[in-house]
PDB file of C-alpha atoms in Angstrom:
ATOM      1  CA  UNK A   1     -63.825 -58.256  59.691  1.00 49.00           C
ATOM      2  CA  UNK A   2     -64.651 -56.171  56.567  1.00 50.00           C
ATOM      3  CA  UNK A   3     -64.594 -58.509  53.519  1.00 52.00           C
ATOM      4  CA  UNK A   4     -63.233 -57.282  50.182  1.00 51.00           C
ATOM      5  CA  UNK A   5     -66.865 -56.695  48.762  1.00 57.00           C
ATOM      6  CA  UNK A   6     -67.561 -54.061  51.590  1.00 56.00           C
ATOM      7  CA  UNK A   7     -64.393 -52.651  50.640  1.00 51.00           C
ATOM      8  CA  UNK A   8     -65.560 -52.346  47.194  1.00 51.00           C
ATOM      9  CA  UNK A   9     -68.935 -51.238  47.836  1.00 56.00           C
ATOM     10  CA  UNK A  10     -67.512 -48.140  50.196  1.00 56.00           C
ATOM     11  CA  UNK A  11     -65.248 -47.422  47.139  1.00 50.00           C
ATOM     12  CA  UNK A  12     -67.943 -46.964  45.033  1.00 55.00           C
ATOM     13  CA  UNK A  13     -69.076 -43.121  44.274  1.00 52.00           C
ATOM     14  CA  UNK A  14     -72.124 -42.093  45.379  1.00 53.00           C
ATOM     15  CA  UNK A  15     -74.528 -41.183  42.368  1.00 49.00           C
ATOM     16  CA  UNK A  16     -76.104 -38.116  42.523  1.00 49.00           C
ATOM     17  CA  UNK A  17     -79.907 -38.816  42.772  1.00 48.00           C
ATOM     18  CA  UNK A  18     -82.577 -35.879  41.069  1.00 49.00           C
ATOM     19  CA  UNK A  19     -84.637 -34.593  43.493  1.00 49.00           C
ATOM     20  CA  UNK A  20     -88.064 -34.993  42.563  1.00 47.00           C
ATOM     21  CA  UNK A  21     -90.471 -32.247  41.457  1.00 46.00           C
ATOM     22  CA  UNK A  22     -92.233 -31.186  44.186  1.00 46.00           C
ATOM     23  CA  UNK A  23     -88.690 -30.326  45.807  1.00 47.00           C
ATOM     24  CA  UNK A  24     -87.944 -28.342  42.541  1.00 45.00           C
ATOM     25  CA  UNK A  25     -91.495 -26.737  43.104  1.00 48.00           C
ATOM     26  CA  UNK A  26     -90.494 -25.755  46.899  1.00 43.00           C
ATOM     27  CA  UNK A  27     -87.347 -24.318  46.129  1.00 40.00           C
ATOM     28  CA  UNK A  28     -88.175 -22.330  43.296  1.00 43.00           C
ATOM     29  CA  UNK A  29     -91.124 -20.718  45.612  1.00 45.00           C
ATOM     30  CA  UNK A  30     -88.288 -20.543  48.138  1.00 42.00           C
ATOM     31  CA  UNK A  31     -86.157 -18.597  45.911  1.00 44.00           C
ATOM     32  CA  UNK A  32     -88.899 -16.692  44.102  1.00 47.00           C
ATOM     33  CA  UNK A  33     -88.277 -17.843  40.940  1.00 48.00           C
ATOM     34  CA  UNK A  34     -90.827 -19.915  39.116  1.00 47.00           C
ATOM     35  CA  UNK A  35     -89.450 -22.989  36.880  1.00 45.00           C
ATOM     36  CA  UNK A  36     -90.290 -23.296  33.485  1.00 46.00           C
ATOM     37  CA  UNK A  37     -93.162 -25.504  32.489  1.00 46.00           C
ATOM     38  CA  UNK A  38     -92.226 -28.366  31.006  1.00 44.00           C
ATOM     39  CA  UNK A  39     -94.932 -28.347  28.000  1.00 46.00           C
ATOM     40  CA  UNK A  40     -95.126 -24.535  27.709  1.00 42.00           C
ATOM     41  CA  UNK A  41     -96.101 -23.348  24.160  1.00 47.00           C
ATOM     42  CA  UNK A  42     -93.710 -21.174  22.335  1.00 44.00           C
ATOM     43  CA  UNK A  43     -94.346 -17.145  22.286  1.00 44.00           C
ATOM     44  CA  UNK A  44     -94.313 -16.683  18.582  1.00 44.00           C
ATOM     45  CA  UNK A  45     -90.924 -17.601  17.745  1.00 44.00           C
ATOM     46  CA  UNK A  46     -89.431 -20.472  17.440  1.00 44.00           C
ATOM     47  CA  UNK A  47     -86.069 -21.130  18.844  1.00 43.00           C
ATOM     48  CA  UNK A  48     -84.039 -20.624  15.875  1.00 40.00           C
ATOM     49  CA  UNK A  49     -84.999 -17.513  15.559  1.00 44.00           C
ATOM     50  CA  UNK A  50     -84.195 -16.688  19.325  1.00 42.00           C
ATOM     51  CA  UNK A  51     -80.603 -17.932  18.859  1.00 46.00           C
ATOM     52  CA  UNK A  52     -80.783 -16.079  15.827  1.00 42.00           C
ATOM     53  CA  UNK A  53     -81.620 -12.609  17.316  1.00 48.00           C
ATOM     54  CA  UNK A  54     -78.225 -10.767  18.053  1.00 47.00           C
ATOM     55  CA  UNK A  55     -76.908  -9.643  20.798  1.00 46.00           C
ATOM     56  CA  UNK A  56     -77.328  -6.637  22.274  1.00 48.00           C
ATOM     57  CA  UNK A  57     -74.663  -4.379  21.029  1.00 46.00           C
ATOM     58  CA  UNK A  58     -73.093  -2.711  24.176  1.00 48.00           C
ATOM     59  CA  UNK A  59     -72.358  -6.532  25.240  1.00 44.00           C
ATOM     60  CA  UNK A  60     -69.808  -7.281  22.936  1.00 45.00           C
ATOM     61  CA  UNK A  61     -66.853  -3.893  23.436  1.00 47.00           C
ATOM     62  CA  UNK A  62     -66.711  -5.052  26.556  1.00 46.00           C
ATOM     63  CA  UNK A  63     -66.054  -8.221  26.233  1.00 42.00           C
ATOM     64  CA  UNK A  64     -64.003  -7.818  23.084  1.00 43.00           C
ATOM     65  CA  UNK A  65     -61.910  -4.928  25.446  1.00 46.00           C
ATOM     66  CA  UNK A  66     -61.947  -7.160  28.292  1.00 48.00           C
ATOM     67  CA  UNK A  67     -60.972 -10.270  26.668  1.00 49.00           C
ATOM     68  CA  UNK A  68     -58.295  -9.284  24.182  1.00 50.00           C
ATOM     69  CA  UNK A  69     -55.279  -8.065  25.033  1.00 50.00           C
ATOM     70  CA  UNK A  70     -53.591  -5.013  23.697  1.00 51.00           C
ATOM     71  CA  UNK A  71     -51.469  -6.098  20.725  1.00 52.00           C
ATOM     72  CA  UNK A  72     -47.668  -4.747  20.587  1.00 52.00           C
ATOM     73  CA  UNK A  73     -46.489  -3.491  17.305  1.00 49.00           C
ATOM     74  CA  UNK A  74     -44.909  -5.787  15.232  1.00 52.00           C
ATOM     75  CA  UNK A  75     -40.826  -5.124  15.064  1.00 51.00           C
ATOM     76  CA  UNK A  76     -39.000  -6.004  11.809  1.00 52.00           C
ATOM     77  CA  UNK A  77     -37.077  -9.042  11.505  1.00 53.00           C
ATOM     78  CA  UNK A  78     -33.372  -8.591  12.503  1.00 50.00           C
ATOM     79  CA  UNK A  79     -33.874  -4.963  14.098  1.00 50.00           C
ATOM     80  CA  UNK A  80     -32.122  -3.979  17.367  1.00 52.00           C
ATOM     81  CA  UNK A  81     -34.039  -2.099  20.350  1.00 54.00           C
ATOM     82  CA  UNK A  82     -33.997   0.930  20.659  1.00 51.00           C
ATOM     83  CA  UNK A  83     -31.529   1.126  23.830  1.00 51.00           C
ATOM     84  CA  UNK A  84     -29.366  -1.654  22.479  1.00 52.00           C
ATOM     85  CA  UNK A  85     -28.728   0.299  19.629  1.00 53.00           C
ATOM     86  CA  UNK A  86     -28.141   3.140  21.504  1.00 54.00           C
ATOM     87  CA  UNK A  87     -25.484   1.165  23.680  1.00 54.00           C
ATOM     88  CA  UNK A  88     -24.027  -0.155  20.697  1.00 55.00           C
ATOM     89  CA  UNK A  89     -23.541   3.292  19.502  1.00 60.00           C
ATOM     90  CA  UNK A  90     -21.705   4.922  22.160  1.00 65.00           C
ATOM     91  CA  UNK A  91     -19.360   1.522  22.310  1.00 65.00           C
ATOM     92  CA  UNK A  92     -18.601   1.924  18.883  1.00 80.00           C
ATOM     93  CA  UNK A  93     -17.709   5.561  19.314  1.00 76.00           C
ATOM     94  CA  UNK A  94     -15.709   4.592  22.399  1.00 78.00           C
ATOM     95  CA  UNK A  95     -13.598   1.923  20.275  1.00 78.00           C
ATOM     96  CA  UNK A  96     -13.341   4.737  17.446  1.00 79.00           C
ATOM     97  CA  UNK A  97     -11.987   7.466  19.850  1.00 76.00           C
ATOM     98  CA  UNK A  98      -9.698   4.779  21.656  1.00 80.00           C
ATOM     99  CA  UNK A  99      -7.863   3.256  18.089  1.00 81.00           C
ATOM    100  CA  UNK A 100      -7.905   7.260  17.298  1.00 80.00           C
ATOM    101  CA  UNK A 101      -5.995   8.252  20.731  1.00 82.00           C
ATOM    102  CA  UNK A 102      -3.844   4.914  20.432  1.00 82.00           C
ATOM    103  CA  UNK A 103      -2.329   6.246  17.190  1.00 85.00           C
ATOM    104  CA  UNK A 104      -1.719   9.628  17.897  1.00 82.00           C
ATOM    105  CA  UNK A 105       0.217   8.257  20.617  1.00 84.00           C
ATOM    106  CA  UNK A 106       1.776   6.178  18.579  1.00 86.00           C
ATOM    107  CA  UNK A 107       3.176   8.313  16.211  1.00 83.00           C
ATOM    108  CA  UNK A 108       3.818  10.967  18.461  1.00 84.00           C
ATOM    109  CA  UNK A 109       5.985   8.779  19.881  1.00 84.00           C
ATOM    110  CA  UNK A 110       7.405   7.492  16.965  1.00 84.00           C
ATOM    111  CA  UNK A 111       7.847  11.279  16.025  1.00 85.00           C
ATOM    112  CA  UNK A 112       9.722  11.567  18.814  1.00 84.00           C
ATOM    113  CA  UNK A 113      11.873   8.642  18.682  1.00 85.00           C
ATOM    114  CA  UNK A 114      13.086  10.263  15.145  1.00 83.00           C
ATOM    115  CA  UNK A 115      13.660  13.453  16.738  1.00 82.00           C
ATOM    116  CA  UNK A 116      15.900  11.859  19.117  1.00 82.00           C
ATOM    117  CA  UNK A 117      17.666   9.820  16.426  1.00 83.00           C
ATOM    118  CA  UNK A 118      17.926  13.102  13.919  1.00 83.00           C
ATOM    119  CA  UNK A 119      18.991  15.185  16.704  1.00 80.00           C
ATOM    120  CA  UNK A 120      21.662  11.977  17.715  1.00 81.00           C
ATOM    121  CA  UNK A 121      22.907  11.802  13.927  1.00 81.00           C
ATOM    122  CA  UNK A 122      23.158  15.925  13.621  1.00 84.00           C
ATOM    123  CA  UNK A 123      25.281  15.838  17.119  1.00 81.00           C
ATOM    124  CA  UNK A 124      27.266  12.991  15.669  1.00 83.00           C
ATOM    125  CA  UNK A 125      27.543  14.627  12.106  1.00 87.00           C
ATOM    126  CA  UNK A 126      29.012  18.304  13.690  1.00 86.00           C
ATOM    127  CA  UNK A 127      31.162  16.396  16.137  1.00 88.00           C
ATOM    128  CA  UNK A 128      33.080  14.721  13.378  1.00 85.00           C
ATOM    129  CA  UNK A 129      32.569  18.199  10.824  1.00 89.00           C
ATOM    130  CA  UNK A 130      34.339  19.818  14.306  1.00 90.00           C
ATOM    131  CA  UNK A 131      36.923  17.405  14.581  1.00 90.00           C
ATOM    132  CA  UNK A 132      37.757  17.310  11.162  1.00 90.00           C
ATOM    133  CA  UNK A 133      38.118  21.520  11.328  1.00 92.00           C
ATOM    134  CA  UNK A 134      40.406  20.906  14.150  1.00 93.00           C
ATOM    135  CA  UNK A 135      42.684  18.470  12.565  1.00 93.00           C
ATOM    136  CA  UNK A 136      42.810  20.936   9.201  1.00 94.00           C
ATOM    137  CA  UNK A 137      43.404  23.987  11.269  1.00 95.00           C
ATOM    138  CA  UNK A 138      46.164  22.241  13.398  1.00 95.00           C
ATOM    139  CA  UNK A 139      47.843  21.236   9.980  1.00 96.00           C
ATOM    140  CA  UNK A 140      47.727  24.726   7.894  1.00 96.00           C
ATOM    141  CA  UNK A 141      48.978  25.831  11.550  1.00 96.00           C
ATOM    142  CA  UNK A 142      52.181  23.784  11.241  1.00 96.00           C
ATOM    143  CA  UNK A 143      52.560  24.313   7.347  1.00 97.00           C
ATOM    144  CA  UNK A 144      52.394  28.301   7.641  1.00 97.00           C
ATOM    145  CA  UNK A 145      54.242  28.851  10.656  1.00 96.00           C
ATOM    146  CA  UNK A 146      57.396  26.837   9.083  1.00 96.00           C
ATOM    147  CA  UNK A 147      57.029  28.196   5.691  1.00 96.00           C
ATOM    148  CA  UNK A 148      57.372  31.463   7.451  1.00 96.00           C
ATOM    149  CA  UNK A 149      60.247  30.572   9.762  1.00 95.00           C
ATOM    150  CA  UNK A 150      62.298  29.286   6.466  1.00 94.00           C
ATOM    151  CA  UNK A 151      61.714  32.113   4.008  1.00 95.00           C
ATOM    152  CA  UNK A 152      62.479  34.942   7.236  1.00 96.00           C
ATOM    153  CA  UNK A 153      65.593  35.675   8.351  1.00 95.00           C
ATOM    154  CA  UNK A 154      68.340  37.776   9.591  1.00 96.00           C
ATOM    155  CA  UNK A 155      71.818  37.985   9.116  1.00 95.00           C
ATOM    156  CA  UNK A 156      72.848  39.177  12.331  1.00 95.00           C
ATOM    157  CA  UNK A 157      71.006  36.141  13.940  1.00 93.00           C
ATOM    158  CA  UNK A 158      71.100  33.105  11.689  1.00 93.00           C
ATOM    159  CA  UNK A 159      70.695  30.740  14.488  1.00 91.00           C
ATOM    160  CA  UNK A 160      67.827  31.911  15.886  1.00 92.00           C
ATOM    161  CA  UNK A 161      66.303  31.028  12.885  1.00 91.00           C
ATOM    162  CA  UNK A 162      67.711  27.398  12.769  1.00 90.00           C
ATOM    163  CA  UNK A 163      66.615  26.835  16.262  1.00 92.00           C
ATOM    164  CA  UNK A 164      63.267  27.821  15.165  1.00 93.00           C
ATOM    165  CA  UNK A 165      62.940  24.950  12.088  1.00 92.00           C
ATOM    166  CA  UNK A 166      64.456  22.613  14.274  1.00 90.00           C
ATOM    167  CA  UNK A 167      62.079  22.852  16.840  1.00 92.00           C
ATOM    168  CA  UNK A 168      59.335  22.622  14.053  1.00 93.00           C
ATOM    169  CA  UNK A 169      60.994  19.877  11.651  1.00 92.00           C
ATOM    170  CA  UNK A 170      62.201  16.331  11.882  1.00 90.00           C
ATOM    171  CA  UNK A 171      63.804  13.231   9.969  1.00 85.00           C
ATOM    172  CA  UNK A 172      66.586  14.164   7.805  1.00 85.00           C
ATOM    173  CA  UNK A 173      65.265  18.023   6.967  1.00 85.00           C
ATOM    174  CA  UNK A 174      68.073  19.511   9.745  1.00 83.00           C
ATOM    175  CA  UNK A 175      70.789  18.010   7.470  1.00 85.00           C
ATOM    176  CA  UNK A 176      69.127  19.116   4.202  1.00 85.00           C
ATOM    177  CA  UNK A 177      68.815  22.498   5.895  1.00 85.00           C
ATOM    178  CA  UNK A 178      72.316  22.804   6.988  1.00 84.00           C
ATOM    179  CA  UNK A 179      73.034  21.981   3.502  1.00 84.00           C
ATOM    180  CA  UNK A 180      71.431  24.714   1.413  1.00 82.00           C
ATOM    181  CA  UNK A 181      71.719  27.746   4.623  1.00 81.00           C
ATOM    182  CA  UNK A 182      74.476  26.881   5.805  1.00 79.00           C
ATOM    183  CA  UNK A 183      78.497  27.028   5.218  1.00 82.00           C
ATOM    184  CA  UNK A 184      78.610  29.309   1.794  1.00 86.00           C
ATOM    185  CA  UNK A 185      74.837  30.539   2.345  1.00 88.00           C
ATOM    186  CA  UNK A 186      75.298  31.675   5.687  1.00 90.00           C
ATOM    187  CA  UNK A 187      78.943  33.527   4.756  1.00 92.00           C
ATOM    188  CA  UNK A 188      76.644  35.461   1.612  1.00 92.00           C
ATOM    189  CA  UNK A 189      73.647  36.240   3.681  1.00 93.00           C
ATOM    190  CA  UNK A 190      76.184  38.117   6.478  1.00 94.00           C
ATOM    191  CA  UNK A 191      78.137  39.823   3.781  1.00 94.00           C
ATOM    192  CA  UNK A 192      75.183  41.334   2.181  1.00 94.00           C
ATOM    193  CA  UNK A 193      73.383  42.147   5.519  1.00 95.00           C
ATOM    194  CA  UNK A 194      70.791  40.687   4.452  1.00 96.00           C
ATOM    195  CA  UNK A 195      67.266  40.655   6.093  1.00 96.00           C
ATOM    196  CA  UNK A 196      63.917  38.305   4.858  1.00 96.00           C
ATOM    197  CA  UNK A 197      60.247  38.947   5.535  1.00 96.00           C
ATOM    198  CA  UNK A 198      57.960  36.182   4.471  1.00 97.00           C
ATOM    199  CA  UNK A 199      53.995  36.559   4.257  1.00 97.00           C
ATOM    200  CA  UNK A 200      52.063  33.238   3.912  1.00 97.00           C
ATOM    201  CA  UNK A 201      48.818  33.972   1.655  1.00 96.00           C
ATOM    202  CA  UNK A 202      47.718  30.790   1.326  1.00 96.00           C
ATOM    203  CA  UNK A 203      47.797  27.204   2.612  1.00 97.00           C
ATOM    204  CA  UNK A 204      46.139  24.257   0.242  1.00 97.00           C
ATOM    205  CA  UNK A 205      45.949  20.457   2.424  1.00 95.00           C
ATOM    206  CA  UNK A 206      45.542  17.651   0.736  1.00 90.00           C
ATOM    207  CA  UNK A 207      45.944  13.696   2.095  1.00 88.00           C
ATOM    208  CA  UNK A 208      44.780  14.776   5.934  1.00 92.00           C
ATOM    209  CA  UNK A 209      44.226  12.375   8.654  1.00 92.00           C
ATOM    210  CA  UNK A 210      45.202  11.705  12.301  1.00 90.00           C
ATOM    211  CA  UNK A 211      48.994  10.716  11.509  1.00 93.00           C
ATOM    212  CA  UNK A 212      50.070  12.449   7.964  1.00 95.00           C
ATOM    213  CA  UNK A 213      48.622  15.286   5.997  1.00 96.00           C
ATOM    214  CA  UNK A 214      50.268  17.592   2.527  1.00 97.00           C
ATOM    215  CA  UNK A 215      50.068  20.931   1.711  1.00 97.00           C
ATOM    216  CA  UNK A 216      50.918  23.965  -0.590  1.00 97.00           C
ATOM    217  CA  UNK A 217      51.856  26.728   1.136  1.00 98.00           C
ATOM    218  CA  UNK A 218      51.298  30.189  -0.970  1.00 98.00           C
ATOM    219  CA  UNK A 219      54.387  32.701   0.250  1.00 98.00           C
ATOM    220  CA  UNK A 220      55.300  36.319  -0.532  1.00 97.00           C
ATOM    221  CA  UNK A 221      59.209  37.251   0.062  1.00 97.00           C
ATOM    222  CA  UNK A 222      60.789  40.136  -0.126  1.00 96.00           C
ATOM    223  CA  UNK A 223      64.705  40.413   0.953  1.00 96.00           C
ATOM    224  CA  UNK A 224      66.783  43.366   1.832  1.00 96.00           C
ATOM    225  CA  UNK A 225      70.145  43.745   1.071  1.00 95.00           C
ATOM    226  CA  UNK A 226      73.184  46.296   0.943  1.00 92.00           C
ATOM    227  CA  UNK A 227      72.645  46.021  -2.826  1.00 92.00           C
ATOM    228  CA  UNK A 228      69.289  45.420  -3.963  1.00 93.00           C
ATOM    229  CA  UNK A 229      65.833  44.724  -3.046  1.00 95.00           C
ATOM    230  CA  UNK A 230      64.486  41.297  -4.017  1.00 94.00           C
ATOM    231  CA  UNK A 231      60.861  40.441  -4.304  1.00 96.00           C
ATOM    232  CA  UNK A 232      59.350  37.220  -4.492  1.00 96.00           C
ATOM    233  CA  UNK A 233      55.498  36.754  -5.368  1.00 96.00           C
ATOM    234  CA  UNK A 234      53.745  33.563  -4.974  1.00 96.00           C
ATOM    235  CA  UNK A 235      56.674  31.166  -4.099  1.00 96.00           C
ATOM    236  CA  UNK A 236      55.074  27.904  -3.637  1.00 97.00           C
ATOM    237  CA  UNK A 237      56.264  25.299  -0.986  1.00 97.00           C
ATOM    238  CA  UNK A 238      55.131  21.669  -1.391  1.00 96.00           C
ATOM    239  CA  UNK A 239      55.271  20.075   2.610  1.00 96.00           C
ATOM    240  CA  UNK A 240      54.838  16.648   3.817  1.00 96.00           C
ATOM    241  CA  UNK A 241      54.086  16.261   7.741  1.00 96.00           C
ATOM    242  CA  UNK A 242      54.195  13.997   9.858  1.00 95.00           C
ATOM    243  CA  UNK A 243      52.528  13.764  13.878  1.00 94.00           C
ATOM    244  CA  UNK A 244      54.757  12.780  16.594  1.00 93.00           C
ATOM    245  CA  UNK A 245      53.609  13.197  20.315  1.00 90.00           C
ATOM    246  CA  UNK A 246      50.654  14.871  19.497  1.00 91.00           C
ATOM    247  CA  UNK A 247      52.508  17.753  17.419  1.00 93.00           C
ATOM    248  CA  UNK A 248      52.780  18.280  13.638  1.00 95.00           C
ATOM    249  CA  UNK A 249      56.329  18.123  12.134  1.00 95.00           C
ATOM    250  CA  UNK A 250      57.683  19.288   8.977  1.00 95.00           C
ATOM    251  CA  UNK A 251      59.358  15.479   6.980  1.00 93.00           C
ATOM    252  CA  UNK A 252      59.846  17.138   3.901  1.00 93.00           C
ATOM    253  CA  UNK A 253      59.887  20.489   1.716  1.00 94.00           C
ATOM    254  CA  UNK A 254      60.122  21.240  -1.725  1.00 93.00           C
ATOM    255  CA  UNK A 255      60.344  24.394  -3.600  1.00 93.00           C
ATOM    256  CA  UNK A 256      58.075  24.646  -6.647  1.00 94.00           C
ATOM    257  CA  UNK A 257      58.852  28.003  -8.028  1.00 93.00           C
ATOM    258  CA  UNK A 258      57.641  31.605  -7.637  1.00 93.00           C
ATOM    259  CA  UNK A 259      55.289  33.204  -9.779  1.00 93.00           C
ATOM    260  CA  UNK A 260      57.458  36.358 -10.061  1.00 93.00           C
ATOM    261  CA  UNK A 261      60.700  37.961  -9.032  1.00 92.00           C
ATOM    262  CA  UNK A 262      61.419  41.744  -9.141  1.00 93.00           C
ATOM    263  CA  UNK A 263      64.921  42.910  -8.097  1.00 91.00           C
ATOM    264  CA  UNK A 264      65.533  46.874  -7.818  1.00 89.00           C
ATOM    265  CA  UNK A 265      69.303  47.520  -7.407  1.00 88.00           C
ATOM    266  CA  UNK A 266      70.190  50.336  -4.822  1.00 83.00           C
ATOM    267  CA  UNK A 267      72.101  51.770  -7.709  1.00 76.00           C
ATOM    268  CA  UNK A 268      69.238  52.774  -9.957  1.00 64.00           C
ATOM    269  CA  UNK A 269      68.807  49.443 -11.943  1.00 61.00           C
ATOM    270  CA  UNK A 270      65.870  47.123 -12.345  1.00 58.00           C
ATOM    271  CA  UNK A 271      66.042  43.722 -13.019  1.00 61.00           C
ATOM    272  CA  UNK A 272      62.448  41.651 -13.386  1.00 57.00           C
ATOM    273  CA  UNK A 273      62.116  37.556 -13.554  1.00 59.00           C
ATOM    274  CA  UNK A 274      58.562  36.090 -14.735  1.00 54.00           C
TER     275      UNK A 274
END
């Protein structure tokens, strides 16, 4: 049974032991190589001046090339490589020419979108300027055709002439009609064979909109008669109208004067009004 001494003592390293000289002596004339003698004078030079002796030159490139490394250049502090900056480039140039094509789209839309509106507003704008010419031209219509129908006529059909500012009038203007062309009027007009020719020359609205409107009709008249020739220049007619069922109708009429009246009598006499 192995005691804890033995254990110790196998635990225990081995010291190397120097093999004595005559060993050293048989392998160095094993080898070929002949050791140094212990007490063997000096050549000359002492030993400081052997470690003083340099080296021989070719020694030390190579060991200074095959020892030290090749060193890289140093790189400022806070620059970029090369390829980073490169990279950083074109992705700056990328965000430039993007933000660039994102507003020309943007304003070519937007350029758009105001075309459309413009172009909505002008459509709107010349639909109401149309309307508007409509509503004028159906109201001179009315006014001119009337004042023509009032200041024309002929004795051998008075009627017809009624019917026709009938048809265009309404309200009370029948009754005022019959008033001033009829009874007495009428009787005159067929005694005198007398004919009227009206020519409207101009037609002035004022106060238009979808339900009333005004105007000033302008009217040449000139009236033939058994005795004389009458001519009226510039009789102006002040008309109110009114719409009903989508047609214009003559409410009122006044008569604001003419601005001349010649008369030439059949018989050689002239008789002139201003």
């Amino acid at each position: 049974m192995t005691t804890k001494e033995e254990l110790a003592e196998q635990a225990r390293p081995e010291t190397p032991t120097t093999p004595p000289a005559e060993d050293t002596e048989t392998v160095a004339e094993a080898t070929g190589t002949t050791a140094p003698a212990p007490d063997a004078e000096p050549t000359g030079k002492s030993s400081a001046e052997s470690d003083a002796e340099p080296a021989e030159p070719d020694a030390v490139p190579d060991a200074v090339s095959d020892e030290e490394p090749d060193e890289e250049p140093d790189e400022e502090p806070g620059a970029e490589p090369a390829g980073e900056r490169r990279g950083g480039g074109r992705f700056t140039r990328a965000k430039v020419f993007g933000a660039l094509a994102a507003m020309l789209v943007t304003a070519v839309a937007a350029t758009a979108v105001l075309q459309w509106v413009a172009a909505g507003q002008a459509q709107d704008a010349r639909a109401a300027l149309e309307s508007e010419r409509a509503l004028r031209l159906e109201v001179s219509g009315a006014a001119s055709a009337f004042s023509r129908a009032l200041l024309s006529y002929d004795y051998r059909d008075l009627q017809t002439t009624r019917s026709t500012l009938a048809a265009q009038a309404t309200g009370d203007f029948l009754a005022t009609y019959d008033t001033a062309f009829g009874g007495t009027m009428a009787q005159v007009i067929v005694k005198l064979k007398a004919t009227s020719q009206a020519t409207v020359r101009e037609v002035y609205l004022a106060d238009v909109d979808e339900a009333t409107a005004h105007a000033i009709v302008v009217v040449d008249q000139q009236v033939n008669s058994s005795q004389a020739i009458r001519s009226v220049r510039d009789s102006h007619l002040k008309i109110s109208l009114v719409k009903e069922k989508g047609s214009w109708k003559i409410h009122d009429v006044t008569a604001l004067g003419a601005a001349s009246e010649d008369q030439y009598s059949l018989d050689g006499d002239k008789d002139k009004k201003d």
